[in-house]
Each structure stands twice: as structure tokens, then as C-alpha cells.
Amino acid sequence: MAEIYNIVIIGSGPAGLTAALYAARANLRPLVIAGLTPGGQLMQTTEVENYPGFPEGILGPELMLKMTKQAERFGAKIVNETVADVSLAARPFRIKTDRNEYDAKTVVVATGAEANWLNLPNEQRLRGKGVSACATCDGFFFKGKEVAVVGGGDSAMEEALFLSKFATKVTILHRSDQFRASKIMLGRVQANPKIALMTNVEVVDVLGVEKVEGLKLRSTASNSETTFKTDGLFLAIGRTPASEVFKGKLDLDAKGYGVITGGHTGTNIEGVFWAGDVADPRYRQAVTAAGEGCRAAIDAERFLAERGEIHEEVTA
Ligand code: NDP
């Protein structure tokens, strides 16, 4: 007979691994399905300086290795599999991966989100060497330098305002002259003497060998190409939550973000909980994701306790 897990956590970034840590310490013997990128988005970053507890900073992959070890130390089981389908209509829930099927009394969805990229020829090669999709993470490295931000929404404005605290000059590059950004955010940008707006322009490529040295731009009005000197390129062209597999099964908003129901971490299905960036278009930080993983695990534990299902031996 198949084992029924007390809690299956889908995703292994800060949200998933913190949920695993808390669930494991509550004796729930969680199963973590690590997904396509075990460790999540931080595996692709270099120095993380804003995660509390590491005054000298820590490398993203090292932080995730520590979180993995900490969850495993208390008995979390982590499998390197990817979820292909979920049946959430009745309990126990069933999760199908590329290799196995698992039954679960509760599920925490911590699948994360991915920044959208422009898919420029040299964009990924220079990622971490001047190309970034997170000003909060990397802005500090641009003290005294010039940077460009791509996008015309609130994120682009917010990133530019944040970067203006470090950089000597920030140029927002936008493909049209119509901004999706709210008037208040656009107004703040326009009032900031360090920020310039360049409209009707597309980035064609990033220039530089070891680090970003400039951009190749194309005017959307005249189609002519120019070279733009800059030390950094920040992308703020939206994010895509990894929620495809839950479409039609859990409530998602128009952009695919999980909709939190009931004020805590609940989804529209009792016993299934959200944690981290998959349900967070706003904060998107490792530390907030970790906090939400903790909340989701506590909510799952309480859900089981209220039903007298806690600390049962796994059976079927
Ligand atoms: P948006 O979808 O609002 O904006 C994305 C921007 O990126 C648009 O200007 C879009 O251009 C541009 N873009 C998209 N694809 C490309 C591409 N391939 N090449 C060039 N440009 C591209 O996303 P945001 O992340 O800015 O915001 C998401 C949500 O979060 C919004 O609801 C926003 O209000 C909210 N938010 C609120 C904040 C706040 O209140 N402080 C801060 C940050 C976000 P185009 O307009 O031409 O399509």
C-alpha cells in the first residue's frame, strides 16, 4: 500500500525548505519534491547580503545547501523530481511527478516564480556580471556606477528609485512612451534628478566580455541602432509564477499568481497552502519566502491537528 504523507511540499527554495524544516520539527516527516531547479532562484545568484544572520554575506547556492541540510537534519525527505500533475479534488491529494506518485494529507505549494528575461544573445552569459533582475539583491554592487533599467511598469520605477541610492545615474529604457506604472511612481521617478527616462527604445544586446560595459539599443521609431554605455542592466519586465500545473485546480489571478484565501496561507482547497513567490507578486524576497514557508507549515500542522490526524503513523 502506498504511503500517505502528512505533508508534501512542492518546491525547494527558501519557502519550501523552511516549510520542510518546520514540518519536520513538528514530526510530520515531510516529503519535498525539489522541482526543476533544486534550491530555487538563489541557486542562480552570487552574493546574498540581505538574508539575516550572515553579516559578511553568503553565496546563494551555499545558503540553499545550508537550508537543505537543516531540513534534512530533522527528517525531511527530499526527492529530485518534478511535479507533472496534481489531483486536489479530494483527500488524500495525489501528486504525480516525472517518476512517482505520492499521496498527501496536506500540500504546500512553494514552486516560486522566475523573472522574465529578454532572451538577448549575451544576457545570460553576463548574468551576475552586471545583468540582474533584482535591484534589492544586487543594487549595492553598483555604488558610484551607471545602470539601466528595462521596463515601464511599477517594478521598473521601484527598481530605478532603489538603484538611485547607489548609482550615480539610472536610465529607464522603455519600448514605448506609454507607462503602465502608476502616476505616483512615475512622478517620483521624474522628480529624481539621478533618473532619466528613455522611451521608444528596445535593448538588442548586452555588450562586455568580463562584465557589462554597454548595451546595443534600437529605436522603435526609426529602427536605428546605437550603443549605450552602462555598468549594469536591470530587467523589470514582469515575472512568471511557476503555477502552470495548478491551473484549473487552484485559484490563480490573471497573471498566474496563487490567490491566498482566508487571510493566512490557504488556497481555495482546504489542506493545500501557498508559500513564497508563487503567491507573492509584491515582496519577492528570500526572507519573506522563508517566513511564508514557516507559516504554511504551521497552518498545515494545525489543519491536521484540528482533524485529529496529527502524528498518526503513515498508513494506507
Ligand atoms: P507590468 O506588467 O506592470 O509591467 C511590465 C513592463 O515591462 C511593461 O512596461 C512592459 O512594456 C515591459 N515589458 C514586458 N515585456 C517586455 C519585453 N519583452 N521587452 C521590453 N519591455 C517589456 O509588471 P511589473 O512587474 O512592473 O508589475 C507587476 C504588478 O506589480 C503590477 O500590478 C504593479 O502595479 C505591481 N507592483 C506594484 C508596486 C508598488 O506599488 N510599489 C511595485 C512593483 C510592482 P509594455 O507596457 O510596452 O507592455
mmCIF file of C-alpha atoms and ligand atoms in Angstrom:
data_model
loop_
_atom_site.group_PDB
_atom_site.id
_atom_site.type_symbol
_atom_site.label_atom_id
_atom_site.label_comp_id
_atom_site.label_asym_id
_atom_site.label_seq_id
_atom_site.Cartn_x
_atom_site.Cartn_y
_atom_site.Cartn_z
ATOM 1 C CA MET A 1 0.000 0.000 0.000
ATOM 2 C CA ALA A 2 1.237 3.437 -0.806
ATOM 3 C CA GLU A 3 2.407 5.677 1.996
ATOM 4 C CA ILE A 4 0.253 8.718 2.740
ATOM 5 C CA TYR A 5 2.452 11.650 3.650
ATOM 6 C CA ASN A 6 1.274 14.087 6.288
ATOM 7 C CA ILE A 7 2.629 16.899 4.158
ATOM 8 C CA VAL A 8 4.093 17.101 0.693
ATOM 9 C CA ILE A 9 5.956 20.327 -0.107
ATOM 10 C CA ILE A 10 6.319 21.201 -3.757
ATOM 11 C CA GLY A 11 9.397 23.356 -4.335
ATOM 12 C CA SER A 12 12.787 23.627 -2.646
ATOM 13 C CA GLY A 13 13.612 27.328 -2.477
ATOM 14 C CA PRO A 14 13.600 29.231 0.837
ATOM 15 C CA ALA A 15 9.800 28.818 1.138
ATOM 16 C CA GLY A 16 9.761 25.053 0.514
ATOM 17 C CA LEU A 17 12.789 24.280 2.654
ATOM 18 C CA THR A 18 11.589 26.409 5.573
ATOM 19 C CA ALA A 19 8.193 24.686 5.374
ATOM 20 C CA ALA A 20 10.116 21.376 5.391
ATOM 21 C CA LEU A 21 12.176 22.422 8.413
ATOM 22 C CA TYR A 22 9.101 23.368 10.436
ATOM 23 C CA ALA A 23 7.094 20.337 9.342
ATOM 24 C CA ALA A 24 9.994 18.017 10.126
ATOM 25 C CA ARG A 25 10.433 19.543 13.577
ATOM 26 C CA ALA A 26 6.698 19.021 14.139
ATOM 27 C CA ASN A 27 7.295 15.306 13.462
ATOM 28 C CA LEU A 28 5.272 15.376 10.266
ATOM 29 C CA ARG A 29 8.009 13.662 8.215
ATOM 30 C CA PRO A 30 7.542 15.876 5.176
ATOM 31 C CA LEU A 31 8.347 14.987 1.615
ATOM 32 C CA VAL A 32 9.861 17.769 -0.504
ATOM 33 C CA ILE A 33 9.587 17.500 -4.264
ATOM 34 C CA ALA A 34 12.519 19.675 -5.278
ATOM 35 C CA GLY A 35 11.439 20.571 -8.832
ATOM 36 C CA LEU A 36 13.382 21.648 -11.898
ATOM 37 C CA THR A 37 15.766 23.952 -10.021
ATOM 38 C CA PRO A 38 16.532 22.362 -6.635
ATOM 39 C CA GLY A 39 17.248 25.261 -4.296
ATOM 40 C CA GLY A 40 15.262 27.694 -6.432
ATOM 41 C CA GLN A 41 16.184 31.141 -7.682
ATOM 42 C CA LEU A 42 19.028 31.677 -5.184
ATOM 43 C CA MET A 43 20.993 28.908 -6.898
ATOM 44 C CA GLN A 44 21.485 31.350 -9.749
ATOM 45 C CA THR A 45 22.660 34.297 -7.688
ATOM 46 C CA THR A 46 26.081 35.054 -6.316
ATOM 47 C CA GLU A 47 26.431 37.025 -3.084
ATOM 48 C CA VAL A 48 23.329 37.345 -0.878
ATOM 49 C CA GLU A 49 23.779 40.236 1.530
ATOM 50 C CA ASN A 50 20.229 40.754 2.740
ATOM 51 C CA TYR A 51 19.497 37.410 4.377
ATOM 52 C CA PRO A 52 19.643 37.986 8.145
ATOM 53 C CA GLY A 53 22.232 36.075 10.101
ATOM 54 C CA PHE A 54 25.082 36.359 7.591
ATOM 55 C CA PRO A 55 26.806 39.690 8.326
ATOM 56 C CA GLU A 56 29.529 39.019 5.739
ATOM 57 C CA GLY A 57 27.007 37.847 3.117
ATOM 58 C CA ILE A 58 26.683 34.322 1.789
ATOM 59 C CA LEU A 59 26.665 32.804 -1.686
ATOM 60 C CA GLY A 60 23.148 31.909 -2.860
ATOM 61 C CA PRO A 61 23.947 28.221 -3.530
ATOM 62 C CA GLU A 62 25.699 27.920 -0.157
ATOM 63 C CA LEU A 63 22.680 29.362 1.649
ATOM 64 C CA MET A 64 20.400 26.869 -0.091
ATOM 65 C CA LEU A 65 22.724 23.969 0.751
ATOM 66 C CA LYS A 66 22.579 25.010 4.406
ATOM 67 C CA MET A 67 18.769 25.224 4.303
ATOM 68 C CA THR A 68 18.625 21.770 2.673
ATOM 69 C CA LYS A 69 20.898 20.237 5.314
ATOM 70 C CA GLN A 70 18.929 21.888 8.113
ATOM 71 C CA ALA A 71 15.621 20.454 6.823
ATOM 72 C CA GLU A 72 17.176 17.007 6.288
ATOM 73 C CA ARG A 73 18.708 17.023 9.763
ATOM 74 C CA PHE A 74 15.199 16.891 11.235
ATOM 75 C CA GLY A 75 13.976 14.180 8.893
ATOM 76 C CA ALA A 76 12.654 15.922 5.770
ATOM 77 C CA LYS A 77 12.906 13.681 2.729
ATOM 78 C CA ILE A 78 13.859 15.497 -0.468
ATOM 79 C CA VAL A 79 13.426 13.953 -3.905
ATOM 80 C CA ASN A 80 14.814 15.474 -7.096
ATOM 81 C CA GLU A 81 11.648 15.060 -9.096
ATOM 82 C CA THR A 82 9.359 17.465 -10.939
ATOM 83 C CA VAL A 83 5.603 17.599 -10.478
ATOM 84 C CA ALA A 84 3.727 16.717 -13.643
ATOM 85 C CA ASP A 85 0.144 16.683 -12.349
ATOM 86 C CA VAL A 86 -1.864 17.064 -9.162
ATOM 87 C CA SER A 87 -5.270 15.746 -8.076
ATOM 88 C CA LEU A 88 -6.592 18.051 -5.391
ATOM 89 C CA ALA A 89 -10.337 17.426 -5.659
ATOM 90 C CA ALA A 90 -10.396 15.019 -2.693
ATOM 91 C CA ARG A 91 -8.121 13.971 0.148
ATOM 92 C CA PRO A 92 -5.713 12.307 0.199
ATOM 93 C CA PHE A 93 -4.327 14.545 -2.512
ATOM 94 C CA ARG A 94 -2.299 12.849 -5.224
ATOM 95 C CA ILE A 95 0.855 14.309 -6.719
ATOM 96 C CA LYS A 96 2.333 12.800 -9.840
ATOM 97 C CA THR A 97 5.947 13.538 -10.636
ATOM 98 C CA ASP A 98 8.087 12.616 -13.617
ATOM 99 C CA ARG A 99 8.905 9.356 -11.792
ATOM 100 C CA ASN A 100 6.441 8.618 -8.982
ATOM 101 C CA GLU A 101 3.048 9.221 -7.435
ATOM 102 C CA TYR A 102 2.609 10.437 -3.888
ATOM 103 C CA ASP A 103 -0.456 10.710 -1.652
ATOM 104 C CA ALA A 104 -0.647 13.552 0.845
ATOM 105 C CA LYS A 105 -2.934 14.722 3.625
ATOM 106 C CA THR A 106 -1.755 18.296 3.119
ATOM 107 C CA VAL A 107 0.222 20.059 0.409
ATOM 108 C CA VAL A 108 2.341 23.218 0.483
ATOM 109 C CA VAL A 109 2.813 24.817 -2.923
ATOM 110 C CA ALA A 110 6.152 26.652 -2.934
ATOM 111 C CA THR A 111 7.035 26.475 -6.609
ATOM 112 C CA GLY A 112 8.340 30.048 -6.854
ATOM 113 C CA ALA A 113 8.493 32.418 -9.783
ATOM 114 C CA GLU A 114 11.003 33.306 -12.459
ATOM 115 C CA ALA A 115 11.920 36.770 -13.616
ATOM 116 C CA ASN A 116 11.168 37.326 -17.269
ATOM 117 C CA TRP A 117 14.270 37.812 -19.391
ATOM 118 C CA LEU A 118 14.677 39.477 -22.733
ATOM 119 C CA ASN A 119 16.476 36.461 -24.258
ATOM 120 C CA LEU A 120 19.259 38.617 -25.671
ATOM 121 C CA PRO A 121 22.320 36.829 -27.110
ATOM 122 C CA ASN A 122 24.660 37.818 -24.225
ATOM 123 C CA GLU A 123 22.129 38.297 -21.423
ATOM 124 C CA GLN A 124 22.594 35.010 -19.553
ATOM 125 C CA ARG A 125 26.387 34.993 -20.052
ATOM 126 C CA LEU A 126 26.608 38.347 -18.236
ATOM 127 C CA ARG A 127 24.065 37.478 -15.564
ATOM 128 C CA GLY A 128 25.675 38.152 -12.184
ATOM 129 C CA LYS A 129 28.313 40.231 -14.008
ATOM 130 C CA GLY A 130 26.160 43.311 -14.396
ATOM 131 C CA VAL A 131 22.912 41.797 -15.628
ATOM 132 C CA SER A 132 20.327 41.281 -12.887
ATOM 133 C CA ALA A 133 16.602 41.024 -12.359
ATOM 134 C CA CYS A 134 16.665 42.093 -8.709
ATOM 135 C CA ALA A 135 17.737 45.578 -7.631
ATOM 136 C CA THR A 136 17.138 44.780 -3.964
ATOM 137 C CA CYS A 137 19.608 41.897 -4.281
ATOM 138 C CA ASP A 138 22.283 43.464 -6.454
ATOM 139 C CA GLY A 139 21.845 47.259 -6.295
ATOM 140 C CA PHE A 140 24.527 47.677 -3.664
ATOM 141 C CA PHE A 141 27.201 46.423 -6.082
ATOM 142 C CA PHE A 142 26.556 49.466 -8.303
ATOM 143 C CA LYS A 143 27.682 52.120 -5.879
ATOM 144 C CA GLY A 144 29.136 55.002 -7.892
ATOM 145 C CA LYS A 145 28.265 53.358 -11.224
ATOM 146 C CA GLU A 146 25.752 53.939 -14.007
ATOM 147 C CA VAL A 147 22.900 51.499 -14.594
ATOM 148 C CA ALA A 148 19.960 50.966 -16.916
ATOM 149 C CA VAL A 149 16.554 49.513 -16.030
ATOM 150 C CA VAL A 150 14.284 47.973 -18.673
ATOM 151 C CA GLY A 151 10.508 48.201 -18.282
ATOM 152 C CA GLY A 152 7.704 50.686 -17.897
ATOM 153 C CA GLY A 153 5.684 49.238 -15.013
ATOM 154 C CA ASP A 154 5.745 49.874 -11.271
ATOM 155 C CA SER A 155 8.564 47.356 -10.838
ATOM 156 C CA ALA A 156 10.810 49.305 -13.197
ATOM 157 C CA MET A 157 10.053 52.537 -11.303
ATOM 158 C CA GLU A 158 10.642 50.888 -7.954
ATOM 159 C CA GLU A 159 13.902 49.291 -9.093
ATOM 160 C CA ALA A 160 15.107 52.614 -10.549
ATOM 161 C CA LEU A 161 14.279 54.516 -7.346
ATOM 162 C CA PHE A 162 16.085 51.900 -5.271
ATOM 163 C CA LEU A 163 19.107 51.912 -7.591
ATOM 164 C CA SER A 164 19.329 55.713 -7.467
ATOM 165 C CA LYS A 165 20.512 55.367 -3.860
ATOM 166 C CA PHE A 166 23.702 53.710 -5.089
ATOM 167 C CA ALA A 167 24.241 54.546 -8.737
ATOM 168 C CA THR A 168 25.345 57.945 -9.995
ATOM 169 C CA LYS A 169 22.877 57.692 -12.868
ATOM 170 C CA VAL A 170 19.919 55.413 -13.637
ATOM 171 C CA THR A 171 18.347 55.314 -17.099
ATOM 172 C CA ILE A 172 14.954 53.685 -17.564
ATOM 173 C CA LEU A 173 14.665 52.193 -21.037
ATOM 174 C CA HIS A 174 11.105 51.613 -22.185
ATOM 175 C CA ARG A 175 9.888 50.225 -25.502
ATOM 176 C CA SER A 176 7.010 52.715 -25.850
ATOM 177 C CA ASP A 177 6.103 56.124 -24.455
ATOM 178 C CA GLN A 178 3.085 54.813 -22.539
ATOM 179 C CA PHE A 179 3.836 53.708 -18.994
ATOM 180 C CA ARG A 180 1.911 51.039 -17.117
ATOM 181 C CA ALA A 181 3.402 52.407 -13.908
ATOM 182 C CA SER A 182 1.099 54.247 -11.513
ATOM 183 C CA LYS A 183 1.175 58.057 -11.704
ATOM 184 C CA ILE A 184 2.628 58.322 -8.241
ATOM 185 C CA MET A 185 5.569 56.023 -9.026
ATOM 186 C CA LEU A 186 6.212 57.691 -12.372
ATOM 187 C CA GLY A 187 6.045 61.093 -10.646
ATOM 188 C CA ARG A 188 8.662 60.029 -8.100
ATOM 189 C CA VAL A 189 10.945 58.866 -10.881
ATOM 190 C CA GLN A 190 10.503 62.104 -12.833
ATOM 191 C CA ALA A 191 11.290 64.122 -9.721
ATOM 192 C CA ASN A 192 14.516 62.231 -9.075
ATOM 193 C CA PRO A 193 17.484 64.097 -10.593
ATOM 194 C CA LYS A 194 19.539 60.892 -10.881
ATOM 195 C CA ILE A 195 16.947 59.092 -13.048
ATOM 196 C CA ALA A 196 16.465 59.650 -16.787
ATOM 197 C CA LEU A 197 13.668 58.166 -18.898
ATOM 198 C CA MET A 198 14.461 56.977 -22.429
ATOM 199 C CA THR A 199 11.353 55.940 -24.354
ATOM 200 C CA ASN A 200 10.647 54.131 -27.633
ATOM 201 C CA VAL A 201 13.780 52.078 -27.283
ATOM 202 C CA GLU A 202 14.489 48.336 -27.255
ATOM 203 C CA VAL A 203 17.552 46.561 -25.912
ATOM 204 C CA VAL A 204 19.031 44.411 -28.661
ATOM 205 C CA ASP A 205 22.051 43.031 -26.781
ATOM 206 C CA VAL A 206 24.326 43.454 -23.778
ATOM 207 C CA LEU A 207 27.937 44.375 -24.515
ATOM 208 C CA GLY A 208 31.002 43.380 -22.491
ATOM 209 C CA VAL A 209 33.413 40.487 -22.046
ATOM 210 C CA GLU A 210 34.011 40.006 -18.308
ATOM 211 C CA LYS A 211 31.296 42.400 -17.186
ATOM 212 C CA VAL A 212 28.634 44.661 -18.641
ATOM 213 C CA GLU A 213 30.133 47.626 -20.466
ATOM 214 C CA GLY A 214 27.192 48.802 -22.526
ATOM 215 C CA LEU A 215 24.037 47.988 -24.447
ATOM 216 C CA LYS A 216 23.058 47.875 -28.058
ATOM 217 C CA LEU A 217 19.768 49.760 -28.407
ATOM 218 C CA ARG A 218 17.280 50.076 -31.236
ATOM 219 C CA SER A 219 14.871 52.946 -31.640
ATOM 220 C CA THR A 220 11.327 51.641 -32.130
ATOM 221 C CA ALA A 221 10.542 54.848 -34.043
ATOM 222 C CA SER A 222 13.409 54.929 -36.568
ATOM 223 C CA ASN A 223 14.762 51.345 -36.245
ATOM 224 C CA SER A 224 18.282 52.802 -35.989
ATOM 225 C CA GLU A 225 20.758 51.163 -33.598
ATOM 226 C CA THR A 226 23.011 52.920 -31.102
ATOM 227 C CA THR A 227 25.464 51.937 -28.381
ATOM 228 C CA PHE A 228 24.706 52.973 -24.811
ATOM 229 C CA LYS A 229 27.428 52.951 -22.153
ATOM 230 C CA THR A 230 26.394 51.465 -18.810
ATOM 231 C CA ASP A 231 27.785 49.295 -16.000
ATOM 232 C CA GLY A 232 24.619 47.377 -15.296
ATOM 233 C CA LEU A 233 21.339 46.189 -16.780
ATOM 234 C CA PHE A 234 18.357 45.510 -14.538
ATOM 235 C CA LEU A 235 15.318 43.800 -16.004
ATOM 236 C CA ALA A 236 11.895 44.699 -14.660
ATOM 237 C CA ILE A 237 9.651 43.307 -17.369
ATOM 238 C CA GLY A 238 7.438 41.163 -15.191
ATOM 239 C CA ARG A 239 7.726 37.753 -13.584
ATOM 240 C CA THR A 240 6.105 34.418 -14.264
ATOM 241 C CA PRO A 241 4.948 32.350 -11.300
ATOM 242 C CA ALA A 242 5.517 28.601 -11.626
ATOM 243 C CA SER A 243 1.855 27.714 -11.286
ATOM 244 C CA GLU A 244 1.075 26.105 -14.644
ATOM 245 C CA VAL A 245 0.421 22.678 -13.138
ATOM 246 C CA PHE A 246 -2.214 24.150 -10.768
ATOM 247 C CA LYS A 247 -4.251 25.907 -13.467
ATOM 248 C CA GLY A 248 -7.928 24.984 -13.134
ATOM 249 C CA LYS A 249 -7.197 23.273 -9.791
ATOM 250 C CA LEU A 250 -6.264 26.169 -7.503
ATOM 251 C CA ASP A 251 -7.430 29.786 -7.720
ATOM 252 C CA LEU A 252 -4.864 31.870 -9.603
ATOM 253 C CA ASP A 253 -5.014 35.550 -10.537
ATOM 254 C CA ALA A 254 -4.832 36.828 -14.125
ATOM 255 C CA LYS A 255 -1.028 36.661 -14.072
ATOM 256 C CA GLY A 256 -0.950 33.146 -12.619
ATOM 257 C CA TYR A 257 -0.099 34.058 -9.011
ATOM 258 C CA GLY A 258 -1.724 31.961 -6.303
ATOM 259 C CA VAL A 259 -4.687 33.621 -4.600
ATOM 260 C CA ILE A 260 -4.448 33.424 -0.825
ATOM 261 C CA THR A 261 -7.784 32.650 0.794
ATOM 262 C CA GLY A 262 -8.786 33.252 4.373
ATOM 263 C CA GLY A 263 -6.004 35.648 5.374
ATOM 264 C CA HIS A 264 -3.354 33.056 6.213
ATOM 265 C CA THR A 265 -1.638 30.836 3.650
ATOM 266 C CA GLY A 266 -4.683 28.894 2.460
ATOM 267 C CA THR A 267 -5.625 28.165 -1.117
ATOM 268 C CA ASN A 268 -9.254 27.675 -2.139
ATOM 269 C CA ILE A 269 -8.844 23.993 -1.206
ATOM 270 C CA GLU A 270 -8.698 23.066 2.458
ATOM 271 C CA GLY A 271 -5.430 21.370 3.273
ATOM 272 C CA VAL A 272 -3.486 22.995 0.430
ATOM 273 C CA PHE A 273 -1.347 26.035 1.261
ATOM 274 C CA TRP A 274 0.696 28.642 -0.626
ATOM 275 C CA ALA A 275 4.208 29.717 0.329
ATOM 276 C CA GLY A 276 6.677 32.090 -1.272
ATOM 277 C CA ASP A 277 6.929 33.810 -4.639
ATOM 278 C CA VAL A 278 4.301 31.672 -6.402
ATOM 279 C CA ALA A 279 1.690 33.620 -4.443
ATOM 280 C CA ASP A 280 3.655 36.849 -3.931
ATOM 281 C CA PRO A 281 3.906 39.442 -6.697
ATOM 282 C CA ARG A 282 4.884 42.096 -4.153
ATOM 283 C CA TYR A 283 7.804 41.322 -1.824
ATOM 284 C CA ARG A 284 9.657 38.528 -3.641
ATOM 285 C CA GLN A 285 12.482 38.197 -1.123
ATOM 286 C CA ALA A 286 14.200 35.058 0.169
ATOM 287 C CA VAL A 287 13.477 36.109 3.727
ATOM 288 C CA THR A 288 9.758 36.708 3.114
ATOM 289 C CA ALA A 289 9.531 33.394 1.246
ATOM 290 C CA ALA A 290 11.159 31.634 4.206
ATOM 291 C CA GLY A 291 8.676 33.305 6.550
ATOM 292 C CA GLU A 292 5.775 32.169 4.409
ATOM 293 C CA GLY A 293 7.133 28.622 4.320
ATOM 294 C CA CYS A 294 7.094 28.676 8.112
ATOM 295 C CA ARG A 295 3.513 29.986 8.160
ATOM 296 C CA ALA A 296 2.323 27.389 5.646
ATOM 297 C CA ALA A 297 3.873 24.532 7.641
ATOM 298 C CA ILE A 298 2.229 25.784 10.839
ATOM 299 C CA ASP A 299 -1.105 26.114 9.005
ATOM 300 C CA ALA A 300 -0.749 22.551 7.665
ATOM 301 C CA GLU A 301 0.117 21.229 11.113
ATOM 302 C CA ARG A 302 -2.920 22.966 12.653
ATOM 303 C CA PHE A 303 -5.132 21.652 9.865
ATOM 304 C CA LEU A 304 -4.040 18.094 10.690
ATOM 305 C CA ALA A 305 -4.282 18.645 14.444
ATOM 306 C CA GLU A 306 -7.828 20.018 14.191
ATOM 307 C CA ARG A 307 -8.826 16.846 12.366
ATOM 308 C CA GLY A 308 -7.053 14.546 14.790
ATOM 309 C CA GLU A 309 -4.753 13.379 12.026
ATOM 310 C CA ILE A 310 -1.502 14.516 13.510
ATOM 311 C CA HIS A 311 1.335 12.161 14.434
ATOM 312 C CA GLU A 312 -0.551 9.207 13.001
ATOM 313 C CA GLU A 313 1.715 6.550 11.646
ATOM 314 C CA VAL A 314 1.770 6.655 7.869
ATOM 315 C CA THR A 315 -0.705 4.083 6.616
ATOM 316 C CA ALA A 316 -2.985 3.382 3.745
HETATM 317 P P1 NDP B 1 3.929 45.135 -15.526
HETATM 318 O O1 NDP B 1 3.290 44.046 -16.296
HETATM 319 O O2 NDP B 1 3.087 46.164 -14.886
HETATM 320 O O3 NDP B 1 4.965 45.894 -16.471
HETATM 321 C C1 NDP B 1 5.874 45.214 -17.238
HETATM 322 C C2 NDP B 1 6.622 46.213 -18.082
HETATM 323 O O4 NDP B 1 7.630 45.523 -18.791
HETATM 324 C C3 NDP B 1 5.741 46.936 -19.108
HETATM 325 O O5 NDP B 1 6.090 48.277 -19.169
HETATM 326 C C4 NDP B 1 6.063 46.213 -20.403
HETATM 327 O O6 NDP B 1 6.017 47.041 -21.532
HETATM 328 C C5 NDP B 1 7.507 45.831 -20.177
HETATM 329 N N1 NDP B 1 7.855 44.640 -20.940
HETATM 330 C C6 NDP B 1 7.288 43.416 -20.877
HETATM 331 N N2 NDP B 1 7.886 42.577 -21.735
HETATM 332 C C7 NDP B 1 8.866 43.287 -22.335
HETATM 333 C C8 NDP B 1 9.825 42.985 -23.324
HETATM 334 N N3 NDP B 1 9.935 41.758 -23.830
HETATM 335 N N4 NDP B 1 10.656 43.964 -23.724
HETATM 336 C C9 NDP B 1 10.583 45.207 -23.210
HETATM 337 N N5 NDP B 1 9.695 45.575 -22.259
HETATM 338 C C10 NDP B 1 8.839 44.616 -21.830
HETATM 339 O O7 NDP B 1 4.871 44.368 -14.456
HETATM 340 P P2 NDP B 1 5.532 44.918 -13.104
HETATM 341 O O8 NDP B 1 6.444 43.841 -12.665
HETATM 342 O O9 NDP B 1 6.087 46.256 -13.283
HETATM 343 O O10 NDP B 1 4.321 44.994 -12.091
HETATM 344 C C11 NDP B 1 3.562 43.832 -11.779
HETATM 345 C C12 NDP B 1 2.453 44.205 -10.786
HETATM 346 O O11 NDP B 1 3.013 44.507 -9.513
HETATM 347 C C13 NDP B 1 1.685 45.434 -11.214
HETATM 348 O O12 NDP B 1 0.355 45.258 -10.846
HETATM 349 C C14 NDP B 1 2.309 46.538 -10.409
HETATM 350 O O13 NDP B 1 1.439 47.634 -10.186
HETATM 351 C C15 NDP B 1 2.640 45.818 -9.114
HETATM 352 N N6 NDP B 1 3.767 46.489 -8.426
HETATM 353 C C16 NDP B 1 3.489 47.459 -7.522
HETATM 354 C C17 NDP B 1 4.485 48.129 -6.878
HETATM 355 C C18 NDP B 1 4.168 49.187 -5.897
HETATM 356 O O14 NDP B 1 3.001 49.504 -5.736
HETATM 357 N N7 NDP B 1 5.124 49.747 -5.215
HETATM 358 C C19 NDP B 1 5.908 47.824 -7.145
HETATM 359 C C20 NDP B 1 6.099 46.791 -8.137
HETATM 360 C C21 NDP B 1 5.052 46.180 -8.754
HETATM 361 P P3 NDP B 1 4.628 47.452 -22.220
HETATM 362 O O15 NDP B 1 3.977 48.417 -21.285
HETATM 363 O O16 NDP B 1 5.053 48.059 -23.523
HETATM 364 O O17 NDP B 1 3.847 46.180 -22.388
#
